[in-house]
PDB file of C-alpha atoms and ligand atoms in Angstrom:
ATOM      1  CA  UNK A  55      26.044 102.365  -5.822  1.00 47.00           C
ATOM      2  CA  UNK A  56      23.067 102.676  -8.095  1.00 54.00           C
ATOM      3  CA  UNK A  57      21.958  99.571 -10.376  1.00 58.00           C
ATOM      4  CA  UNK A  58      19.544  99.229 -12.040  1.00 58.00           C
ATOM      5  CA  UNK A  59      16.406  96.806 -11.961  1.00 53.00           C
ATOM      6  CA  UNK A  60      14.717  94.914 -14.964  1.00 44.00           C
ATOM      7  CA  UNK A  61      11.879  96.916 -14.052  1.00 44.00           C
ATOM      8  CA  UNK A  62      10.459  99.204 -17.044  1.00 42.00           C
ATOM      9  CA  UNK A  63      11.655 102.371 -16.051  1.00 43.00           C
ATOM     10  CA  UNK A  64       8.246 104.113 -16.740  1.00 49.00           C
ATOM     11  CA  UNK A  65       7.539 106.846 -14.465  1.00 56.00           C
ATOM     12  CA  UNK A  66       4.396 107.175 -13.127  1.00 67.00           C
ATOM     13  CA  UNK A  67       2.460 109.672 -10.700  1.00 94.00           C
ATOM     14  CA  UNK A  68       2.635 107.392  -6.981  1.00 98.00           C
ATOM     15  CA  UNK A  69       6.276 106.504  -6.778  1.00 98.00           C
ATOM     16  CA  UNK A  70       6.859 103.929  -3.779  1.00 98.00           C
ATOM     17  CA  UNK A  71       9.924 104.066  -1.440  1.00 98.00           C
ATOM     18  CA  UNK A  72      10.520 100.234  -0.328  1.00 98.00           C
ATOM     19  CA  UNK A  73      13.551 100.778   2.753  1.00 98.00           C
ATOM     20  CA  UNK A  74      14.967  97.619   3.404  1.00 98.00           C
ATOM     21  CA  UNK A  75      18.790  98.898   4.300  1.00 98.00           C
ATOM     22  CA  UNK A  76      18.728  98.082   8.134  1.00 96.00           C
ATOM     23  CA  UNK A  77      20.867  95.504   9.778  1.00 93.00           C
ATOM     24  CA  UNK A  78      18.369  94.265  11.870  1.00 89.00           C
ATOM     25  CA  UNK A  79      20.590  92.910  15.090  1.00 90.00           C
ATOM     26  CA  UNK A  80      17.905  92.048  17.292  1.00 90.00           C
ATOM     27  CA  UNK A  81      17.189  89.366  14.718  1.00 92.00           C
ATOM     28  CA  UNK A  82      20.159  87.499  15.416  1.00 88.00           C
ATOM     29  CA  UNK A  83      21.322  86.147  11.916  1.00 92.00           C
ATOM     30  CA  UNK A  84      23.811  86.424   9.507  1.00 93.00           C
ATOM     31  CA  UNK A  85      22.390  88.347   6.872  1.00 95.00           C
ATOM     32  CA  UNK A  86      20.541  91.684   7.144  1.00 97.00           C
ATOM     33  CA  UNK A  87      16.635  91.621   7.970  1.00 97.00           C
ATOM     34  CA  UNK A  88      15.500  92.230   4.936  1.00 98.00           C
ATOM     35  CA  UNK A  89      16.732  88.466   3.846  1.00 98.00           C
ATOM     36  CA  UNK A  90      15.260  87.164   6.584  1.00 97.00           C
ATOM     37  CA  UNK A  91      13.793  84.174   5.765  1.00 95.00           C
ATOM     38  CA  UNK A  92       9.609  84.379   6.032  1.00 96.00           C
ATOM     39  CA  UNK A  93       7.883  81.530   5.056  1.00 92.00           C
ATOM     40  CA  UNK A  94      10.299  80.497   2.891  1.00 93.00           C
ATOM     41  CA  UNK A  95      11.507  83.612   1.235  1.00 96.00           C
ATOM     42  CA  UNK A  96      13.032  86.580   1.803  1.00 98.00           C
ATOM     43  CA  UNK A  97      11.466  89.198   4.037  1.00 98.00           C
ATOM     44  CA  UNK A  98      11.598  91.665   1.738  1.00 98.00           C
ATOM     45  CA  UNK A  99       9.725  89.746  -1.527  1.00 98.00           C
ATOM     46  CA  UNK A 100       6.738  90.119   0.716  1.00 98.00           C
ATOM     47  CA  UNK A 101       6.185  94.015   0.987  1.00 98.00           C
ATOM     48  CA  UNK A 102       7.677  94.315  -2.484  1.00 98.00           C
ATOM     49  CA  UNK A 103       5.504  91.670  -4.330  1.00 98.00           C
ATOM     50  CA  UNK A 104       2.400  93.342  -2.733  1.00 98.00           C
ATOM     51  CA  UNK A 105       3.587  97.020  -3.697  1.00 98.00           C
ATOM     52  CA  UNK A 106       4.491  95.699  -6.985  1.00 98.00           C
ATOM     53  CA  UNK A 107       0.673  94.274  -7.613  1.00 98.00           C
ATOM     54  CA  UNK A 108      -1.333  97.532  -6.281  1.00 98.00           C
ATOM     55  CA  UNK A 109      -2.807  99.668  -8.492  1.00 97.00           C
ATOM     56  CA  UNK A 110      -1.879 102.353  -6.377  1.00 97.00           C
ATOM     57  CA  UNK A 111       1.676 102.479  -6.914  1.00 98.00           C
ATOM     58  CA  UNK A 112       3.432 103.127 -10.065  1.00 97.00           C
ATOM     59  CA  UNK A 113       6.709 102.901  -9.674  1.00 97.00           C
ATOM     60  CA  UNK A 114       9.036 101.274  -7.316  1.00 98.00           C
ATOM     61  CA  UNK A 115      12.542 102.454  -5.599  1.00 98.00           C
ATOM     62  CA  UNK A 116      14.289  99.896  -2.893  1.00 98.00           C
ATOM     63  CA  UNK A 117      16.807 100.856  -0.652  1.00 98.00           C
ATOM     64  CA  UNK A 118      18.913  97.885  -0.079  1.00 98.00           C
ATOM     65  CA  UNK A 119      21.653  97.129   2.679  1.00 97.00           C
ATOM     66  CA  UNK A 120      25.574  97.560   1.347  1.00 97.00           C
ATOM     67  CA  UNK A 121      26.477  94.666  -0.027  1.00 96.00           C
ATOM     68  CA  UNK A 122      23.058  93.114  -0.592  1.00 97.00           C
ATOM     69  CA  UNK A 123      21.950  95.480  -4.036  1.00 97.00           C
ATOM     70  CA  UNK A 124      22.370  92.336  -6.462  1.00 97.00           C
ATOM     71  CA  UNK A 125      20.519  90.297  -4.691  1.00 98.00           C
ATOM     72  CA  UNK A 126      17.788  92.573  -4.312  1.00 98.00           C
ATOM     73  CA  UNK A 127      17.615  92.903  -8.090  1.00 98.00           C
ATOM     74  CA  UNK A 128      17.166  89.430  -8.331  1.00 98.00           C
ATOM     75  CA  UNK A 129      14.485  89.248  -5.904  1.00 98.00           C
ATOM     76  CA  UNK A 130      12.974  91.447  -8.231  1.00 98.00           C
ATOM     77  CA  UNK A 131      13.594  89.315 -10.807  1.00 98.00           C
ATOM     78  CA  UNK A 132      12.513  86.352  -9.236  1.00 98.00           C
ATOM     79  CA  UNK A 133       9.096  87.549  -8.660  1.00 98.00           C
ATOM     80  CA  UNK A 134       8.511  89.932 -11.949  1.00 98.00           C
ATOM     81  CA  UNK A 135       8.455  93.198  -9.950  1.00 98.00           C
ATOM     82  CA  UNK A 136       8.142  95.541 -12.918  1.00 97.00           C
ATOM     83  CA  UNK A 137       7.571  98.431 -11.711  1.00 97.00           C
ATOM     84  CA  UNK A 138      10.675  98.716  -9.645  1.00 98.00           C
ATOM     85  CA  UNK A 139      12.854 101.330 -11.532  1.00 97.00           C
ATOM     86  CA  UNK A 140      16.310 101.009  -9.238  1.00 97.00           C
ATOM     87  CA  UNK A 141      17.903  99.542  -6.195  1.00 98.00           C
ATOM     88  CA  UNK A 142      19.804 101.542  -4.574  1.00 98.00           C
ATOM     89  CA  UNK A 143      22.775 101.310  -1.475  1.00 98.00           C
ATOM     90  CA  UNK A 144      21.050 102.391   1.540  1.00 98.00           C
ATOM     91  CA  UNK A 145      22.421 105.103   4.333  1.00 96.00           C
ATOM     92  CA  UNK A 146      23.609 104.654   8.024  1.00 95.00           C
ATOM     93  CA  UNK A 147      20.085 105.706   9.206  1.00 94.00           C
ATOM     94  CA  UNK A 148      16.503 105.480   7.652  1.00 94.00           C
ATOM     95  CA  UNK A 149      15.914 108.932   6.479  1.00 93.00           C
ATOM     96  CA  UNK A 150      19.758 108.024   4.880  1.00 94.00           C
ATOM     97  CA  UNK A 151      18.432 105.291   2.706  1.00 96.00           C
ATOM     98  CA  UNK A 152      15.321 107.058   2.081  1.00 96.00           C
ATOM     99  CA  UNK A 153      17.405 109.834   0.823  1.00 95.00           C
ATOM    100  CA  UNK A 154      19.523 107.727  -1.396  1.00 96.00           C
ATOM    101  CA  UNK A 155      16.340 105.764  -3.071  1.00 97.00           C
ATOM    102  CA  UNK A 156      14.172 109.409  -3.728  1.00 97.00           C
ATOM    103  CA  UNK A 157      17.222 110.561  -5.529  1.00 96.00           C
ATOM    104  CA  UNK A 158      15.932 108.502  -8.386  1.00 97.00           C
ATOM    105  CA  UNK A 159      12.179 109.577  -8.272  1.00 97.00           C
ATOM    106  CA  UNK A 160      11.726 111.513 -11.583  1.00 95.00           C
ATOM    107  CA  UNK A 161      11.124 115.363 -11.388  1.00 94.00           C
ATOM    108  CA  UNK A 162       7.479 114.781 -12.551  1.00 94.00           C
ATOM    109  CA  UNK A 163       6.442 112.443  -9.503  1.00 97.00           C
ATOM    110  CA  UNK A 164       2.999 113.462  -7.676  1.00 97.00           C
ATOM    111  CA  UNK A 165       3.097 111.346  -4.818  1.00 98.00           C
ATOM    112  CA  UNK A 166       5.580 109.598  -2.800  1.00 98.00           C
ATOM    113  CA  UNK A 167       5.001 106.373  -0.814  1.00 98.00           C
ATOM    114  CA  UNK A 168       7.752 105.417   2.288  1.00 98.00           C
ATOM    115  CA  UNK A 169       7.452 102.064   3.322  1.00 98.00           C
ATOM    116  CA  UNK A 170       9.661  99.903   5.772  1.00 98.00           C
ATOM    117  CA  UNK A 171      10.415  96.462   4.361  1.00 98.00           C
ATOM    118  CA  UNK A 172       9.912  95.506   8.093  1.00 98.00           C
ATOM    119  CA  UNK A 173       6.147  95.670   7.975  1.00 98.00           C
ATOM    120  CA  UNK A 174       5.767  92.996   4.897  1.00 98.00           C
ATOM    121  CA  UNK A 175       1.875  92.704   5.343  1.00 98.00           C
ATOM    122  CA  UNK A 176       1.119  96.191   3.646  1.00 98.00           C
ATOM    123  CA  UNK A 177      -2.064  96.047   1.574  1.00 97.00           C
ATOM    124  CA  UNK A 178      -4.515  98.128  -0.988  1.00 98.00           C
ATOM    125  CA  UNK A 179      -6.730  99.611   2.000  1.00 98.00           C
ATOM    126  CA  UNK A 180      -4.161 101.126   3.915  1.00 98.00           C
ATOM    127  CA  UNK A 181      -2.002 102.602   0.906  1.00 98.00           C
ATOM    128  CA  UNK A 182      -5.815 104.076  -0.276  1.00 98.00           C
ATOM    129  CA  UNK A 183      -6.155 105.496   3.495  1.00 98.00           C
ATOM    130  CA  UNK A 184      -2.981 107.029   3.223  1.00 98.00           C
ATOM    131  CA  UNK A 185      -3.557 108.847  -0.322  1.00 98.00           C
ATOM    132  CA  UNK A 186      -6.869 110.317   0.265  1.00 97.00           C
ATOM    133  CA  UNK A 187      -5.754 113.023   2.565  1.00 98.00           C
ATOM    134  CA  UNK A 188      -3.201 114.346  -0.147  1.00 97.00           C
ATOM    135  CA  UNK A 189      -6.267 115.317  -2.241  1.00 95.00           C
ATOM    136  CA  UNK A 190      -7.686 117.386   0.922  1.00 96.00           C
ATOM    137  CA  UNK A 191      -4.123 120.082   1.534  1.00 95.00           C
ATOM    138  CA  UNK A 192      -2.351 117.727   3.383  1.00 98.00           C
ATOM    139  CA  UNK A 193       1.367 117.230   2.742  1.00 97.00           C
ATOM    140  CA  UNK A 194       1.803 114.283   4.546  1.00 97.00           C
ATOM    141  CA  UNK A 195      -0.563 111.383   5.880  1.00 98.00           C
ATOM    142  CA  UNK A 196       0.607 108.223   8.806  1.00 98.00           C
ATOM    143  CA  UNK A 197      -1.231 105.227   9.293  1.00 98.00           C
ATOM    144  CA  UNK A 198      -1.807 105.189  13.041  1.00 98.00           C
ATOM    145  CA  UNK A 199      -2.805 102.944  15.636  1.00 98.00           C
ATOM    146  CA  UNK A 200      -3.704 103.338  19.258  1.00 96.00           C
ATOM    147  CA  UNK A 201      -1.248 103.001  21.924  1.00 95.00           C
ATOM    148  CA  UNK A 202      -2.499 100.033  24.046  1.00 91.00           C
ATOM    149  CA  UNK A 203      -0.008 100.221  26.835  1.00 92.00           C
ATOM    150  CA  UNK A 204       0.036 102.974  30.160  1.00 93.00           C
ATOM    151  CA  UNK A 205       3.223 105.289  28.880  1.00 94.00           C
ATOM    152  CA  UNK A 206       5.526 106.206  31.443  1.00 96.00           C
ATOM    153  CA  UNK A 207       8.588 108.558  30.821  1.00 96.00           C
ATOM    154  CA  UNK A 208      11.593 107.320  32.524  1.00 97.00           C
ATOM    155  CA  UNK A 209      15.245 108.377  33.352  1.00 97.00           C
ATOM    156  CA  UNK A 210      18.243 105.910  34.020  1.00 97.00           C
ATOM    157  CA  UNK A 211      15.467 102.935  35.704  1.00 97.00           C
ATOM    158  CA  UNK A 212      12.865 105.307  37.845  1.00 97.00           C
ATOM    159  CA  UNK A 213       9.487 106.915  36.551  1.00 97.00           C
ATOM    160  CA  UNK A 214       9.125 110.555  35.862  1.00 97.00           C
ATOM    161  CA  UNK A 215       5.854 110.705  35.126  1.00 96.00           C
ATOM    162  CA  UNK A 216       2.880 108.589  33.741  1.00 96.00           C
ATOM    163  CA  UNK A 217       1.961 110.461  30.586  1.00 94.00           C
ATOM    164  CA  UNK A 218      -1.852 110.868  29.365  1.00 92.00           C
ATOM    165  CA  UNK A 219      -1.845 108.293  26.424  1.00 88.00           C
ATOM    166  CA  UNK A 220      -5.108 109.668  25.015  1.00 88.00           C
ATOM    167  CA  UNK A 221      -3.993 112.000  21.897  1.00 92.00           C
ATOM    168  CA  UNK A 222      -0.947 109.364  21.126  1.00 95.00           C
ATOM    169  CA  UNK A 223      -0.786 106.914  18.723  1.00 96.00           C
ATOM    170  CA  UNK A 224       1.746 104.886  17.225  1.00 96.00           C
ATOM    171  CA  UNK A 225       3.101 105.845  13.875  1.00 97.00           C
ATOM    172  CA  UNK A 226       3.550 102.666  10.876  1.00 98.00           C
ATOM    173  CA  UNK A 227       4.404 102.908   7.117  1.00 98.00           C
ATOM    174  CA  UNK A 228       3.238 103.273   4.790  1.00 98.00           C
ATOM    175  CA  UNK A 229       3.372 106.902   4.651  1.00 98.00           C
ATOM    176  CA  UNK A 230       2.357 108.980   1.759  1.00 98.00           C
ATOM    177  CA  UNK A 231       3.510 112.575   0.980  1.00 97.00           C
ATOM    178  CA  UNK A 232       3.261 115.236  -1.973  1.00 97.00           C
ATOM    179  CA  UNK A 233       6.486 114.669  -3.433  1.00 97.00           C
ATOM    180  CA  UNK A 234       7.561 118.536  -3.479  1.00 95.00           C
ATOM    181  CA  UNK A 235       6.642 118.754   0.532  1.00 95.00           C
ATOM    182  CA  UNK A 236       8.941 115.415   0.918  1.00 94.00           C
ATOM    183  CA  UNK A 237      11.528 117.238  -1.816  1.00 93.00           C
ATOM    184  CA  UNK A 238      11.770 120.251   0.688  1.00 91.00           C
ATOM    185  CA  UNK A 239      11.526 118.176   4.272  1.00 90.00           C
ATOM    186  CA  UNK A 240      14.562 116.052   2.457  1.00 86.00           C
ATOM    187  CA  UNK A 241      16.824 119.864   2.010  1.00 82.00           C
ATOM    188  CA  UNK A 242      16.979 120.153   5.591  1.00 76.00           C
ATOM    189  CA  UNK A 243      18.614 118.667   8.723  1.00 75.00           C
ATOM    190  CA  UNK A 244      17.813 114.727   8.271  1.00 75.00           C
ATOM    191  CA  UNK A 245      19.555 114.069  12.397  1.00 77.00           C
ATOM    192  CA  UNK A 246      16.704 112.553  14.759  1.00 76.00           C
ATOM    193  CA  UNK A 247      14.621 111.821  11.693  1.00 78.00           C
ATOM    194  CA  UNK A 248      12.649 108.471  13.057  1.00 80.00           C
ATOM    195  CA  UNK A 249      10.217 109.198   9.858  1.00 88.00           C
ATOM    196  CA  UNK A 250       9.386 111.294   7.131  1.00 90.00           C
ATOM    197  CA  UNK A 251       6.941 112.612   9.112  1.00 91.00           C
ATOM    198  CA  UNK A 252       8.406 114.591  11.545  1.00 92.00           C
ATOM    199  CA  UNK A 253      10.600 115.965   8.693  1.00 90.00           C
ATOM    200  CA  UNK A 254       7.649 117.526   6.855  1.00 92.00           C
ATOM    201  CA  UNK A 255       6.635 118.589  10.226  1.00 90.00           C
ATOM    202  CA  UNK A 256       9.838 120.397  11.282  1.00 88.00           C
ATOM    203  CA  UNK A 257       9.519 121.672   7.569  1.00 86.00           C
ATOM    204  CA  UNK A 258       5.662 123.592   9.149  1.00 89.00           C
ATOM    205  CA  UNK A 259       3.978 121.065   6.921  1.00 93.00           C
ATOM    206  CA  UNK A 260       0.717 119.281   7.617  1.00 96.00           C
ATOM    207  CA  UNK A 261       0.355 115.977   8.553  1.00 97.00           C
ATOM    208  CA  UNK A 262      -2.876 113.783   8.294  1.00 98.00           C
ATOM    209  CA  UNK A 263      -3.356 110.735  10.503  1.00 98.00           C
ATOM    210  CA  UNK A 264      -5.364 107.434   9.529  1.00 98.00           C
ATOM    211  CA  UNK A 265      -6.565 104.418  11.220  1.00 98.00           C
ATOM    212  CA  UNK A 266      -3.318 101.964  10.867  1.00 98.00           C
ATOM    213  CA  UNK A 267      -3.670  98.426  10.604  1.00 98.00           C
ATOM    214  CA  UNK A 268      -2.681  95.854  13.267  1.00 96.00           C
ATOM    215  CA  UNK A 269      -1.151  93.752  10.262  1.00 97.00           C
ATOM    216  CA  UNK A 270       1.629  96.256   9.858  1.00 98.00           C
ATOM    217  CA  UNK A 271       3.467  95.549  12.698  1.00 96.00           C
ATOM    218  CA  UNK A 272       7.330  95.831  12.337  1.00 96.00           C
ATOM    219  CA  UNK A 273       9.959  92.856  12.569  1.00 97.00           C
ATOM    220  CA  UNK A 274      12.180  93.392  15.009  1.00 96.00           C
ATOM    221  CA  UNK A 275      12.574  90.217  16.957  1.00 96.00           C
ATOM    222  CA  UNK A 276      12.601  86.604  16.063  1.00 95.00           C
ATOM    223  CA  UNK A 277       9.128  86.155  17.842  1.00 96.00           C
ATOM    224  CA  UNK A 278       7.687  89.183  15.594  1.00 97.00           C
ATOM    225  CA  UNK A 279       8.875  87.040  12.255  1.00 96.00           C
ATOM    226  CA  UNK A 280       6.955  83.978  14.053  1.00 96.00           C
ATOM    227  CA  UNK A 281       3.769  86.383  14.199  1.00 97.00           C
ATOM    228  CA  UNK A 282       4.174  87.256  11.013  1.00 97.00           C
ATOM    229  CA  UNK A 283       4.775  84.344   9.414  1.00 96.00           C
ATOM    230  CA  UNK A 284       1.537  82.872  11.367  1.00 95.00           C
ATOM    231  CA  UNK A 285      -0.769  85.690   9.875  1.00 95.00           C
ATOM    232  CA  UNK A 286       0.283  84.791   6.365  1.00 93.00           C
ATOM    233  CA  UNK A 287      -0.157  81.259   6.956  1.00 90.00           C
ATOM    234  CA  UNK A 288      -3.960  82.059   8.290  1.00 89.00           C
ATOM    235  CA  UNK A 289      -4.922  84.831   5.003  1.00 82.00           C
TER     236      UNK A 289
HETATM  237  O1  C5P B  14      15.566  99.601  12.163  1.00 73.81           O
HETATM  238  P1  C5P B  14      14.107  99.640  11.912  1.00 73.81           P
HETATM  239  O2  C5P B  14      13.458  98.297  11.940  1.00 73.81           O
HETATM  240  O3  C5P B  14      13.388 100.662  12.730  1.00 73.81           O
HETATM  241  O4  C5P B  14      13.987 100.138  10.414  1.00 73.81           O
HETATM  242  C1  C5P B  14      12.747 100.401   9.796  1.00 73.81           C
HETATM  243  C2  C5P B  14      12.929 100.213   8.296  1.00 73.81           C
HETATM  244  O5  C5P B  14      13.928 101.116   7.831  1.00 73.81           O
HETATM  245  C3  C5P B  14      13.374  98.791   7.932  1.00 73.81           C
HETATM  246  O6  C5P B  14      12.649  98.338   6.811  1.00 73.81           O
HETATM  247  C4  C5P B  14      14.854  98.969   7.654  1.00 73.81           C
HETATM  248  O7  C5P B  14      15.357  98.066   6.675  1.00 73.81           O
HETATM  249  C5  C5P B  14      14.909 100.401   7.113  1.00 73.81           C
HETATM  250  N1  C5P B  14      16.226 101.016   7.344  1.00 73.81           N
HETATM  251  C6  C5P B  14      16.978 101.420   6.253  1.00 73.81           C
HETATM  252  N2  C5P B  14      18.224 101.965   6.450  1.00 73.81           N
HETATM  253  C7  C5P B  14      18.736 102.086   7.692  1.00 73.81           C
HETATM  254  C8  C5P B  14      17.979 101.686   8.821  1.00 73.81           C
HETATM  255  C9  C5P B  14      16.722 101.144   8.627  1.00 73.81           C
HETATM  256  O8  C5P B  14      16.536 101.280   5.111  1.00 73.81           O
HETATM  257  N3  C5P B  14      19.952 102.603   7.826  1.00 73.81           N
END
């Protein structure tokens, strides 16, 4: 299903991929995470309200969970999100729903912005971090943070091995991409796709890493929405 927003259409160079399509079990409730409530309001609003107002992004693409595309255009509604051009019905995995929604970026699209509707404090300096790299040959660009914890690799309950965590980081959204790179990652083999990283690099493309933000972090569990929620309540 494909409907379409009261957004104005226009197309624009930065086109941003808003995923919001996961069920979100560890959560616990009876509706998918992305209408979660936060602060009063649905999960989602928050990531799309602030990608909405940046002067970055031009145009606006959500991927919503089956069943849940009508209320995401009234979200969108609700808080005047003009640029968004369509909601579409999201996939069984990510890089399914991020398929779907860049199926209605327009041929004449620059740049391509992926963010997960699970990270709803996204802001201007990151999505500038992210673009700046596409100006320098690189197809693809992660915000990135630091891996605080020792990394061990294990099998069935016993160490292997305590692996060196000092070139790994820990990959967030949003992430930007030329949109012909993400165009050719998106003609191959989507299975064990976490991100639309690795697909541009599987594709031999390169992939810039910037400093992340602590902000982002990703709603998984009831006690991340409490976090969350608390950080809003302190900006
Ligand atoms: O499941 P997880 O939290 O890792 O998902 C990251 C983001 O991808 C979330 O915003 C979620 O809504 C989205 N997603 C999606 N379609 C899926 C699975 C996840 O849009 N099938």
């Amino acid at each position: 299903m494909r409907s379409e927003s009261g957004g104005s259409g226009e197309a624009g160079a930065t086109w941003a991929l808003l995923v919001a399509a996961g069920a979100g079990e560890r959560l616990e409730i009876d509706r998918p995470k992305a209408f979660a409530s936060l602060g009063g309001r649905p999960l989602l609003a928050e990531s799309l309200y602030r990608l909405d107002r940046s002067p970055w992004v031009d145009a606006i693409v959500v991927a919503a969970p089956v069943g849940w595309e009508e209320p995401a255009i009234l979200l969108t509604e609700e808080l005047a999100a003009t640029k968004v051009v369509s909601c579409v019905t999201g996939g069984a995995a990510r890089a399914d729903s991020v398929r779907a929604a860049f199926e209605d970026v327009l041929d004449d699209a620059l740049v391509v912005l992926v963010h997960d509707a699970a990270r709803p404090l996204v802001d201007d300096a990151v999505i500038e971090r992210v673009l700046a790299p596409l100006a320098e040959g690189y197809d693809g660009v992660v915000p990135a943070l630091p891996i605080p914890d020792t990394v061990k690799r294990v099998d069935r309950g016993v160490v292997l091995e305590t692996v060196s965590r000092e070139d790994l980081v820990g990959a967030q959204t949003p992430q930007a991409f030329l949109a012909p790179a993400l165009r050719r990652a998106f003609g191959r083999d989507l299975s064990e796709a976490t991100d639309c990283a690795s697909l541009i690099e599987r594709a031999g493309g390169r992939v810039a890493v910037v400093e992340g933000d602590p902000r982002l972090l990703k709603v998984t569990t009831p006690a991340d929405l409490a976090l969350v929620e608390a950080l809003l309540a302190s900006s």
